[in-house]
PDB file of C-alpha atoms in Angstrom:
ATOM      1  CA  UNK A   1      88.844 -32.316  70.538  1.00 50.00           C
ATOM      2  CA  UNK A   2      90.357 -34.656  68.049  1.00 61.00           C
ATOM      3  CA  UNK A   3      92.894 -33.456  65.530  1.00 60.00           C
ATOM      4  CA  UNK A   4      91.064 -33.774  62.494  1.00 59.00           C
ATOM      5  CA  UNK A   5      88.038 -31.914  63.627  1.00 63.00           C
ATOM      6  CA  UNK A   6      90.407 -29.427  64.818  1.00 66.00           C
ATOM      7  CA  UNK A   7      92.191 -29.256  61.536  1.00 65.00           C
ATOM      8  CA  UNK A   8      88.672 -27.853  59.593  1.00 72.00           C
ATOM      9  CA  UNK A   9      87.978 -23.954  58.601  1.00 76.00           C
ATOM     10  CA  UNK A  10      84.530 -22.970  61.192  1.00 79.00           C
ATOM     11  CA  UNK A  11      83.462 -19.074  60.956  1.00 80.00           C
ATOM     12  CA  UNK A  12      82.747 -19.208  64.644  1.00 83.00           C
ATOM     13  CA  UNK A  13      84.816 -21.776  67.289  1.00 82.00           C
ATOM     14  CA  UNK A  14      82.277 -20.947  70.133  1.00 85.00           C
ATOM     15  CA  UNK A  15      79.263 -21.692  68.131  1.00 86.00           C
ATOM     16  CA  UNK A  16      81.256 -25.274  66.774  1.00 84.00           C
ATOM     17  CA  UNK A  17      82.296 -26.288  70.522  1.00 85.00           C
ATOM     18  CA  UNK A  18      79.182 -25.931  71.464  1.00 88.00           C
ATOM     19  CA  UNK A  19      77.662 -28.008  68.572  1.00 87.00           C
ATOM     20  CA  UNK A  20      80.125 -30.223  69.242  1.00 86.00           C
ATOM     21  CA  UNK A  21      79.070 -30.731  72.538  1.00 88.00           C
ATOM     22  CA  UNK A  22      75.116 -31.394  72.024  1.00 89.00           C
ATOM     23  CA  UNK A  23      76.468 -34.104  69.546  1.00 87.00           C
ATOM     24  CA  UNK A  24      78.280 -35.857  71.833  1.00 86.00           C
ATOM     25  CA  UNK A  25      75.608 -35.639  74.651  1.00 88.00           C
ATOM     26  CA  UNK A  26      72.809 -36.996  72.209  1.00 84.00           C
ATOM     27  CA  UNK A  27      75.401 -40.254  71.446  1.00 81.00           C
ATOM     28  CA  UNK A  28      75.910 -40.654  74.842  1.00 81.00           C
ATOM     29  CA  UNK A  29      71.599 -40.628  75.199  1.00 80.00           C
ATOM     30  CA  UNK A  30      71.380 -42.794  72.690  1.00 75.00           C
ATOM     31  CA  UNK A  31      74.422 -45.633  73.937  1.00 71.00           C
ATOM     32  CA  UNK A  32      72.843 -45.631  77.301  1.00 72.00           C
ATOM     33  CA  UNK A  33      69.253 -46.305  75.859  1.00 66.00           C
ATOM     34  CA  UNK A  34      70.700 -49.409  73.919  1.00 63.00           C
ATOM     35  CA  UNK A  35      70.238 -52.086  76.743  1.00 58.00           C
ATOM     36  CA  UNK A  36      70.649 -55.124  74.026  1.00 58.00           C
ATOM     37  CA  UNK A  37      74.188 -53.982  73.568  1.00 57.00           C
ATOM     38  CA  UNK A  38      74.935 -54.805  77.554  1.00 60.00           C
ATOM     39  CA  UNK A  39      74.096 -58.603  77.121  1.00 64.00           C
ATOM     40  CA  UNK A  40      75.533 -61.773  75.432  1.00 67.00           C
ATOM     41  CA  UNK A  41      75.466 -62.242  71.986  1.00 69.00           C
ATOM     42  CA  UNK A  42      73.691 -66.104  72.604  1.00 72.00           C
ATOM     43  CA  UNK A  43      71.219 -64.581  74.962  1.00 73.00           C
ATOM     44  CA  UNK A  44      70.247 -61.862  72.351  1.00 72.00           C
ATOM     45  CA  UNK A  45      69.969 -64.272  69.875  1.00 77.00           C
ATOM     46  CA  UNK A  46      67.810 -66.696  71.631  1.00 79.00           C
ATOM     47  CA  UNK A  47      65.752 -63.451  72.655  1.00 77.00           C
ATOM     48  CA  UNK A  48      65.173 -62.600  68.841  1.00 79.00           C
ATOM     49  CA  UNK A  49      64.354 -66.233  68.054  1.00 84.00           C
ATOM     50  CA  UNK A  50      61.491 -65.663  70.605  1.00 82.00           C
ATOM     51  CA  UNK A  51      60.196 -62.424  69.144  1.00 80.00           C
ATOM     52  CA  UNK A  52      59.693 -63.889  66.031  1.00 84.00           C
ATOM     53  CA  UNK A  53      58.256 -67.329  67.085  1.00 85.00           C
ATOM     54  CA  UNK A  54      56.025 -65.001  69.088  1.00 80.00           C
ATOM     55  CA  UNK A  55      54.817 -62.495  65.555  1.00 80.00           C
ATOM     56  CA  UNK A  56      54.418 -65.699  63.544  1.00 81.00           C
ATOM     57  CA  UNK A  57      52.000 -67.611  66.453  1.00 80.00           C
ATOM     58  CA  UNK A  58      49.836 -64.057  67.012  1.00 77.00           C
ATOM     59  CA  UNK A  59      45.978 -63.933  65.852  1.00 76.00           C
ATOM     60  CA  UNK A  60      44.841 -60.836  64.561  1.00 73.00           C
ATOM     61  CA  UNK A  61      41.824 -59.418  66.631  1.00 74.00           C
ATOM     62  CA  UNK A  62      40.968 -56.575  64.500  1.00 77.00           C
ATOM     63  CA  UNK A  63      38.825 -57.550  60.548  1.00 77.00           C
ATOM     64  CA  UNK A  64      40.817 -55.071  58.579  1.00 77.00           C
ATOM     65  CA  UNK A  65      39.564 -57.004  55.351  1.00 79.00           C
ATOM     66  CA  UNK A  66      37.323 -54.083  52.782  1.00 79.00           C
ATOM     67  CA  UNK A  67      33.574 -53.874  53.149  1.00 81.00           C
ATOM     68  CA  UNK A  68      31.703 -55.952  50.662  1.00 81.00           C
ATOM     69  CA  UNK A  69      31.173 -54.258  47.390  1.00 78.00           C
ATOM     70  CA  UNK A  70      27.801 -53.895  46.215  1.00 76.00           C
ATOM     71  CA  UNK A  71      26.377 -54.637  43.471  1.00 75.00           C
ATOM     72  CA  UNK A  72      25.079 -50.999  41.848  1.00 72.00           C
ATOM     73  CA  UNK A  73      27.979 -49.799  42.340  1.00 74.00           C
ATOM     74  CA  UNK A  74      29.996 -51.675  40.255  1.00 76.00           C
ATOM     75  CA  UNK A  75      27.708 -51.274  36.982  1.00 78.00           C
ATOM     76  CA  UNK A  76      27.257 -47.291  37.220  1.00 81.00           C
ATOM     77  CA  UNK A  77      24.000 -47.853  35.511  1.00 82.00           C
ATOM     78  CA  UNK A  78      22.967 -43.986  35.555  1.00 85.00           C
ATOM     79  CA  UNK A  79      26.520 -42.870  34.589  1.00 87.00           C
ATOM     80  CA  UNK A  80      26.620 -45.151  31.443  1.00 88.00           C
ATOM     81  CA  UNK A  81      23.167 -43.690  30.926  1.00 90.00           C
ATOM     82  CA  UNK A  82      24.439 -40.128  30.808  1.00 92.00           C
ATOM     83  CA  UNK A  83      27.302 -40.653  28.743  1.00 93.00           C
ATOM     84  CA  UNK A  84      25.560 -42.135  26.079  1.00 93.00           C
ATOM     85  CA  UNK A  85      23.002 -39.362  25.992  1.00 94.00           C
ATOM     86  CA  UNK A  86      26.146 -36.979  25.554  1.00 94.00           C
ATOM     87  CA  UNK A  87      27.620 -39.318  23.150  1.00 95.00           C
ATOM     88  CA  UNK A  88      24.569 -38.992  20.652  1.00 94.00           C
ATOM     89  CA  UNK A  89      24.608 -35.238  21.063  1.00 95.00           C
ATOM     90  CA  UNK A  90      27.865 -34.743  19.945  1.00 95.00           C
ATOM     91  CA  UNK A  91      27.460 -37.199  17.326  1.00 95.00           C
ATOM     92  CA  UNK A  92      24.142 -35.141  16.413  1.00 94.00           C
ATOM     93  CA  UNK A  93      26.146 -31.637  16.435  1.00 95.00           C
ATOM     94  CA  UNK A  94      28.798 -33.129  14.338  1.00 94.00           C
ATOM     95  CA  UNK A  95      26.902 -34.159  11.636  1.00 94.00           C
ATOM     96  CA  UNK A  96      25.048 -30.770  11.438  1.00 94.00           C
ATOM     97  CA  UNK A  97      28.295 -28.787  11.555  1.00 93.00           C
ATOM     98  CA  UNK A  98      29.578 -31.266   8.657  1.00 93.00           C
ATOM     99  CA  UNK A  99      26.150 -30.362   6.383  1.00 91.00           C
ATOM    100  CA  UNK A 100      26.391 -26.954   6.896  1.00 88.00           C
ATOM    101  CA  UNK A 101      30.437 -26.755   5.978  1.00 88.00           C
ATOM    102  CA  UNK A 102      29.720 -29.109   2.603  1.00 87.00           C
ATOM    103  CA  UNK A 103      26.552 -26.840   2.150  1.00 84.00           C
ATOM    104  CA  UNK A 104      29.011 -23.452   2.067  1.00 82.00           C
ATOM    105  CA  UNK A 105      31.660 -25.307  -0.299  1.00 83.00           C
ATOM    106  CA  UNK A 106      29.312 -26.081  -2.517  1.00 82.00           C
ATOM    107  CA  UNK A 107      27.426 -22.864  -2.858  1.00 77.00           C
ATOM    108  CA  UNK A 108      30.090 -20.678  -1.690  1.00 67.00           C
ATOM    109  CA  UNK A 109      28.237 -19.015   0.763  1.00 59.00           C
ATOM    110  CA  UNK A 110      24.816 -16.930   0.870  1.00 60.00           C
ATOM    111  CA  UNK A 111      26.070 -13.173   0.705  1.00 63.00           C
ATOM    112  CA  UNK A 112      28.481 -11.947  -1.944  1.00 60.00           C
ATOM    113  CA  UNK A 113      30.546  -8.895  -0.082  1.00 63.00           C
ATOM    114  CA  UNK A 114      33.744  -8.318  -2.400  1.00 64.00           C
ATOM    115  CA  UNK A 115      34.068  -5.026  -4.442  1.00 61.00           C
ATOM    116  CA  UNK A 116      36.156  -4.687  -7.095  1.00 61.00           C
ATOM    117  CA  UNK A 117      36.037  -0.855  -7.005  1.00 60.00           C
ATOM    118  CA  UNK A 118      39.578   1.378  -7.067  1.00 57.00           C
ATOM    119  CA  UNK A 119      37.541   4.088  -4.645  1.00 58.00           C
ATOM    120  CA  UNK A 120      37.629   1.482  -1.614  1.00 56.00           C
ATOM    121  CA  UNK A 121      41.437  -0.115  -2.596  1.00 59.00           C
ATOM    122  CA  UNK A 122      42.969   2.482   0.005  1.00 68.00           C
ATOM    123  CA  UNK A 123      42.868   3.103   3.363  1.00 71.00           C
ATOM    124  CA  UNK A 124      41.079   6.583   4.373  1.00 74.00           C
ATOM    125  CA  UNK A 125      43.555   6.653   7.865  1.00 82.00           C
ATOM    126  CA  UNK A 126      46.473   6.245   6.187  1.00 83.00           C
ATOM    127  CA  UNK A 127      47.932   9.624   6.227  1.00 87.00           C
ATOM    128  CA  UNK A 128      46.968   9.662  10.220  1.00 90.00           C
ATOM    129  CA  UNK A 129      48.483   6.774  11.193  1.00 90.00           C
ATOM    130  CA  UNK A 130      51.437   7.642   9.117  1.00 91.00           C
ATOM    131  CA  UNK A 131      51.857  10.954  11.299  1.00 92.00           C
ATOM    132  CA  UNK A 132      51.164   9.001  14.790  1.00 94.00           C
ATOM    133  CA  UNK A 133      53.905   6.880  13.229  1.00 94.00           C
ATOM    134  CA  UNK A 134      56.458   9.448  13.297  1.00 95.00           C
ATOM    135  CA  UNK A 135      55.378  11.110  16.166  1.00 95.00           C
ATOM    136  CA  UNK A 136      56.105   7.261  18.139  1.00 95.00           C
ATOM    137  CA  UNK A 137      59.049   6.829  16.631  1.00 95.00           C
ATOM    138  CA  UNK A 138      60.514  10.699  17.665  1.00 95.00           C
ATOM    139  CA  UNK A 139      59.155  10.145  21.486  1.00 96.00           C
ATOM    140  CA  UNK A 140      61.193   6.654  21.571  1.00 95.00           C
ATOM    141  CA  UNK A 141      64.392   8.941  19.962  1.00 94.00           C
ATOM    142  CA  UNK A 142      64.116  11.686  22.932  1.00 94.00           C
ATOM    143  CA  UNK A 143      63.510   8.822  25.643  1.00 94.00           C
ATOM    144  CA  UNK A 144      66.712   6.778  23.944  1.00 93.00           C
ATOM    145  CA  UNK A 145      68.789  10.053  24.345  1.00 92.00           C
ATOM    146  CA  UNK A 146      67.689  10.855  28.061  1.00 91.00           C
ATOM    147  CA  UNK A 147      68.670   7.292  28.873  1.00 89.00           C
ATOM    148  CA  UNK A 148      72.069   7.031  27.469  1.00 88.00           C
ATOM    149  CA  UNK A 149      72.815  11.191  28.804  1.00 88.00           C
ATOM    150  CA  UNK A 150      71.361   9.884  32.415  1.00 84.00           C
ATOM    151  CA  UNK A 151      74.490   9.970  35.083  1.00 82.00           C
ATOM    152  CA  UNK A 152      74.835   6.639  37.070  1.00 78.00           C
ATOM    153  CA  UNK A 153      72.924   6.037  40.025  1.00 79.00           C
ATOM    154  CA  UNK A 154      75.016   3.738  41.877  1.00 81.00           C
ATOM    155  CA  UNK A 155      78.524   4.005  42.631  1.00 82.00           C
ATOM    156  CA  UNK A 156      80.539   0.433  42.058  1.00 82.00           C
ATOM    157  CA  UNK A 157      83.532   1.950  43.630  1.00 87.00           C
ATOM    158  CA  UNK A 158      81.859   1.982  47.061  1.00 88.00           C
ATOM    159  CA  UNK A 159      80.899  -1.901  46.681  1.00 89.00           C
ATOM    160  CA  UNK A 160      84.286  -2.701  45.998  1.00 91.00           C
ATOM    161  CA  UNK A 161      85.492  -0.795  49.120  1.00 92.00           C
ATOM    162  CA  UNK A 162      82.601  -2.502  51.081  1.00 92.00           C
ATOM    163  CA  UNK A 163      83.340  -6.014  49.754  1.00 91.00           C
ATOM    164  CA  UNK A 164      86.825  -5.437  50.527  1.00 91.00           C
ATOM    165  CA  UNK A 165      85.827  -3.921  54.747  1.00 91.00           C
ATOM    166  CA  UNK A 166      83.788  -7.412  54.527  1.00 90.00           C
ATOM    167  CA  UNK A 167      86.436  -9.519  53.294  1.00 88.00           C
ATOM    168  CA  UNK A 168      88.767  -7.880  56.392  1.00 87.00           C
ATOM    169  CA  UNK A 169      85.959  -8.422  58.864  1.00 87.00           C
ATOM    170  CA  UNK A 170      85.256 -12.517  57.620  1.00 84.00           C
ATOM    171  CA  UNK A 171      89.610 -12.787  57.633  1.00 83.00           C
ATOM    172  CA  UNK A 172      89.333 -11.639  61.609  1.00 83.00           C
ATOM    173  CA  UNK A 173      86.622 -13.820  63.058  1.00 82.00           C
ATOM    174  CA  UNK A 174      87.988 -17.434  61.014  1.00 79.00           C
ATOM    175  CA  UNK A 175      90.160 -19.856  62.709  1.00 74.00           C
ATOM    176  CA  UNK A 176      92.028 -20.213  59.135  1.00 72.00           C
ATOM    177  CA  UNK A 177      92.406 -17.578  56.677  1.00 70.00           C
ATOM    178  CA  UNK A 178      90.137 -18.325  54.158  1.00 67.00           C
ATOM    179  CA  UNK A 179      92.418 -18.629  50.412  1.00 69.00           C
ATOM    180  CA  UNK A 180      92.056 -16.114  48.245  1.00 64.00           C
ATOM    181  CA  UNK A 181      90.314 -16.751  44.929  1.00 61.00           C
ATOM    182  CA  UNK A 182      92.952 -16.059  42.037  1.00 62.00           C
ATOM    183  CA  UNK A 183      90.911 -15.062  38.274  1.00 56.00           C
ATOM    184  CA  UNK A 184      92.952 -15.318  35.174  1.00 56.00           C
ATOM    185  CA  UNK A 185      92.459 -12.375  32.797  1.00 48.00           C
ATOM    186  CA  UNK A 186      89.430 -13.610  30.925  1.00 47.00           C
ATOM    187  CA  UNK A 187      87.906 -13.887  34.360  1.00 51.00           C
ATOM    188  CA  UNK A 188      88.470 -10.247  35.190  1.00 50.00           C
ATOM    189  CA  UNK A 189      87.414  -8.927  31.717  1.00 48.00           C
ATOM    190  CA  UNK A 190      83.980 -10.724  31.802  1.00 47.00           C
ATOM    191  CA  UNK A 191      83.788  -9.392  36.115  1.00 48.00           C
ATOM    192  CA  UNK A 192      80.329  -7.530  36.847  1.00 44.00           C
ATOM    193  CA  UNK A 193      82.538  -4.399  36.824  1.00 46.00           C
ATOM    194  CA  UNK A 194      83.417  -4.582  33.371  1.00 45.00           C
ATOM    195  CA  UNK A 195      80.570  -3.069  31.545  1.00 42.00           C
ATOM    196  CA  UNK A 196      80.679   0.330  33.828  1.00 46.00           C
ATOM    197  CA  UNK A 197      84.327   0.744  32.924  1.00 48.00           C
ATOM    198  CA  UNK A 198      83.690   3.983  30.768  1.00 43.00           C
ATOM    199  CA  UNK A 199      82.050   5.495  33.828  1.00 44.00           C
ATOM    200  CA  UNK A 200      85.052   6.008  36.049  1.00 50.00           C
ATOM    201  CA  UNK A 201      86.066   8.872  33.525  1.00 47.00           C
ATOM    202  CA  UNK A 202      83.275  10.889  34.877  1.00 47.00           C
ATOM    203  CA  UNK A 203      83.707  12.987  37.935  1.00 46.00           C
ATOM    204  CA  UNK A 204      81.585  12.646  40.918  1.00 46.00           C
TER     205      UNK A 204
END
């Protein structure tokens, strides 16, 4: 194995030899398969000069030209025929719609329904949905308070210990230490840890 192949960080050295190996193998397939390579430059060249004087001289045997269009086809006679027919409907439902919204400007409409009377000016549920009001907004209160009294569910302490067993495990099965990653103090203050900070005060 060459130096600088040796010189790069692998996880695993079996599983890289071994990759190694297939690659070479599949070269090797592939060098052997190349018989051009084994002759003279002039007599490849004069063999490509062939090949091409060959393609150039070749007569197709196959008609791969497009069937003849015909003639129906191309003017869509029925189609054109529908499409005008929806044309002049929507033309016809357009100018109806426009009559009957100049008709209503003009005339204002056929059925007066405002009332000017005081009795009507205030809502008869208003004291009800004034009390379902408060009784929404004191449910969301009691939830609010269960959810901010609620003990923590998962422990970050333990991922930190596990993250650190993982970090020993990775360090024992590389070839090269992997370099640790170094966090300036902003870094650590915005960490995923930061936010739970006020529950290591609480026993477990």
């Amino acid at each position: 194995m060459d130096r600088g192949r040796k010189a790069m960080p692998v996880q695993n050295k079996a599983c890289m030899a071994r990759h190694i190996q297939r690659c070479q193998e599949r070269h090797q397939q592939k060098v052997s398969s190349q018989w051009f390579l084994r002759i003279s430059p002039c007599k490849f060249f004069a063999f490509a000069e062939l090949n091409l004087e060959q393609l150039r001289d070749m007569k197709c045997s196959i008609d791969n030209k497009g069937p003849r269009a015909a003639s129906h086809l191309k003017t869509k006679a029925k189609k054109n025929a529908l499409m005008e027919e929806r044309f002049a409907q929507i033309e016809t439902e357009n100018r109806l719609l426009l009559e009957k919204m100049s008709h209503i400007m003009r005339f204002k409409g056929g059925i007066d329904c405002t009332n000017d009377s005081i009795k009507y000016s205030q809502s008869l549920s208003k004291e009800r949905r004034k009390r379902e009001l408060q009784r929404i907004t004191k449910e969301n209160q009691k939830i609010l308070k269960r959810i901010q009294d609620a003990r923590p569910t998962y422990n970050h302490m333990r991922w930190e210990e596990e993250a650190k067993k993982n970090s020993d495990i990775l360090q024992n099965i590389c070839e090269f230490k992997p370099q640790p990653v170094r966090r300036n103090e902003q870094q650590d203050e915005d960490s995923i840890f930061g936010y739970m900070d006020f529950y290591d005060s609480i026993p477990e």
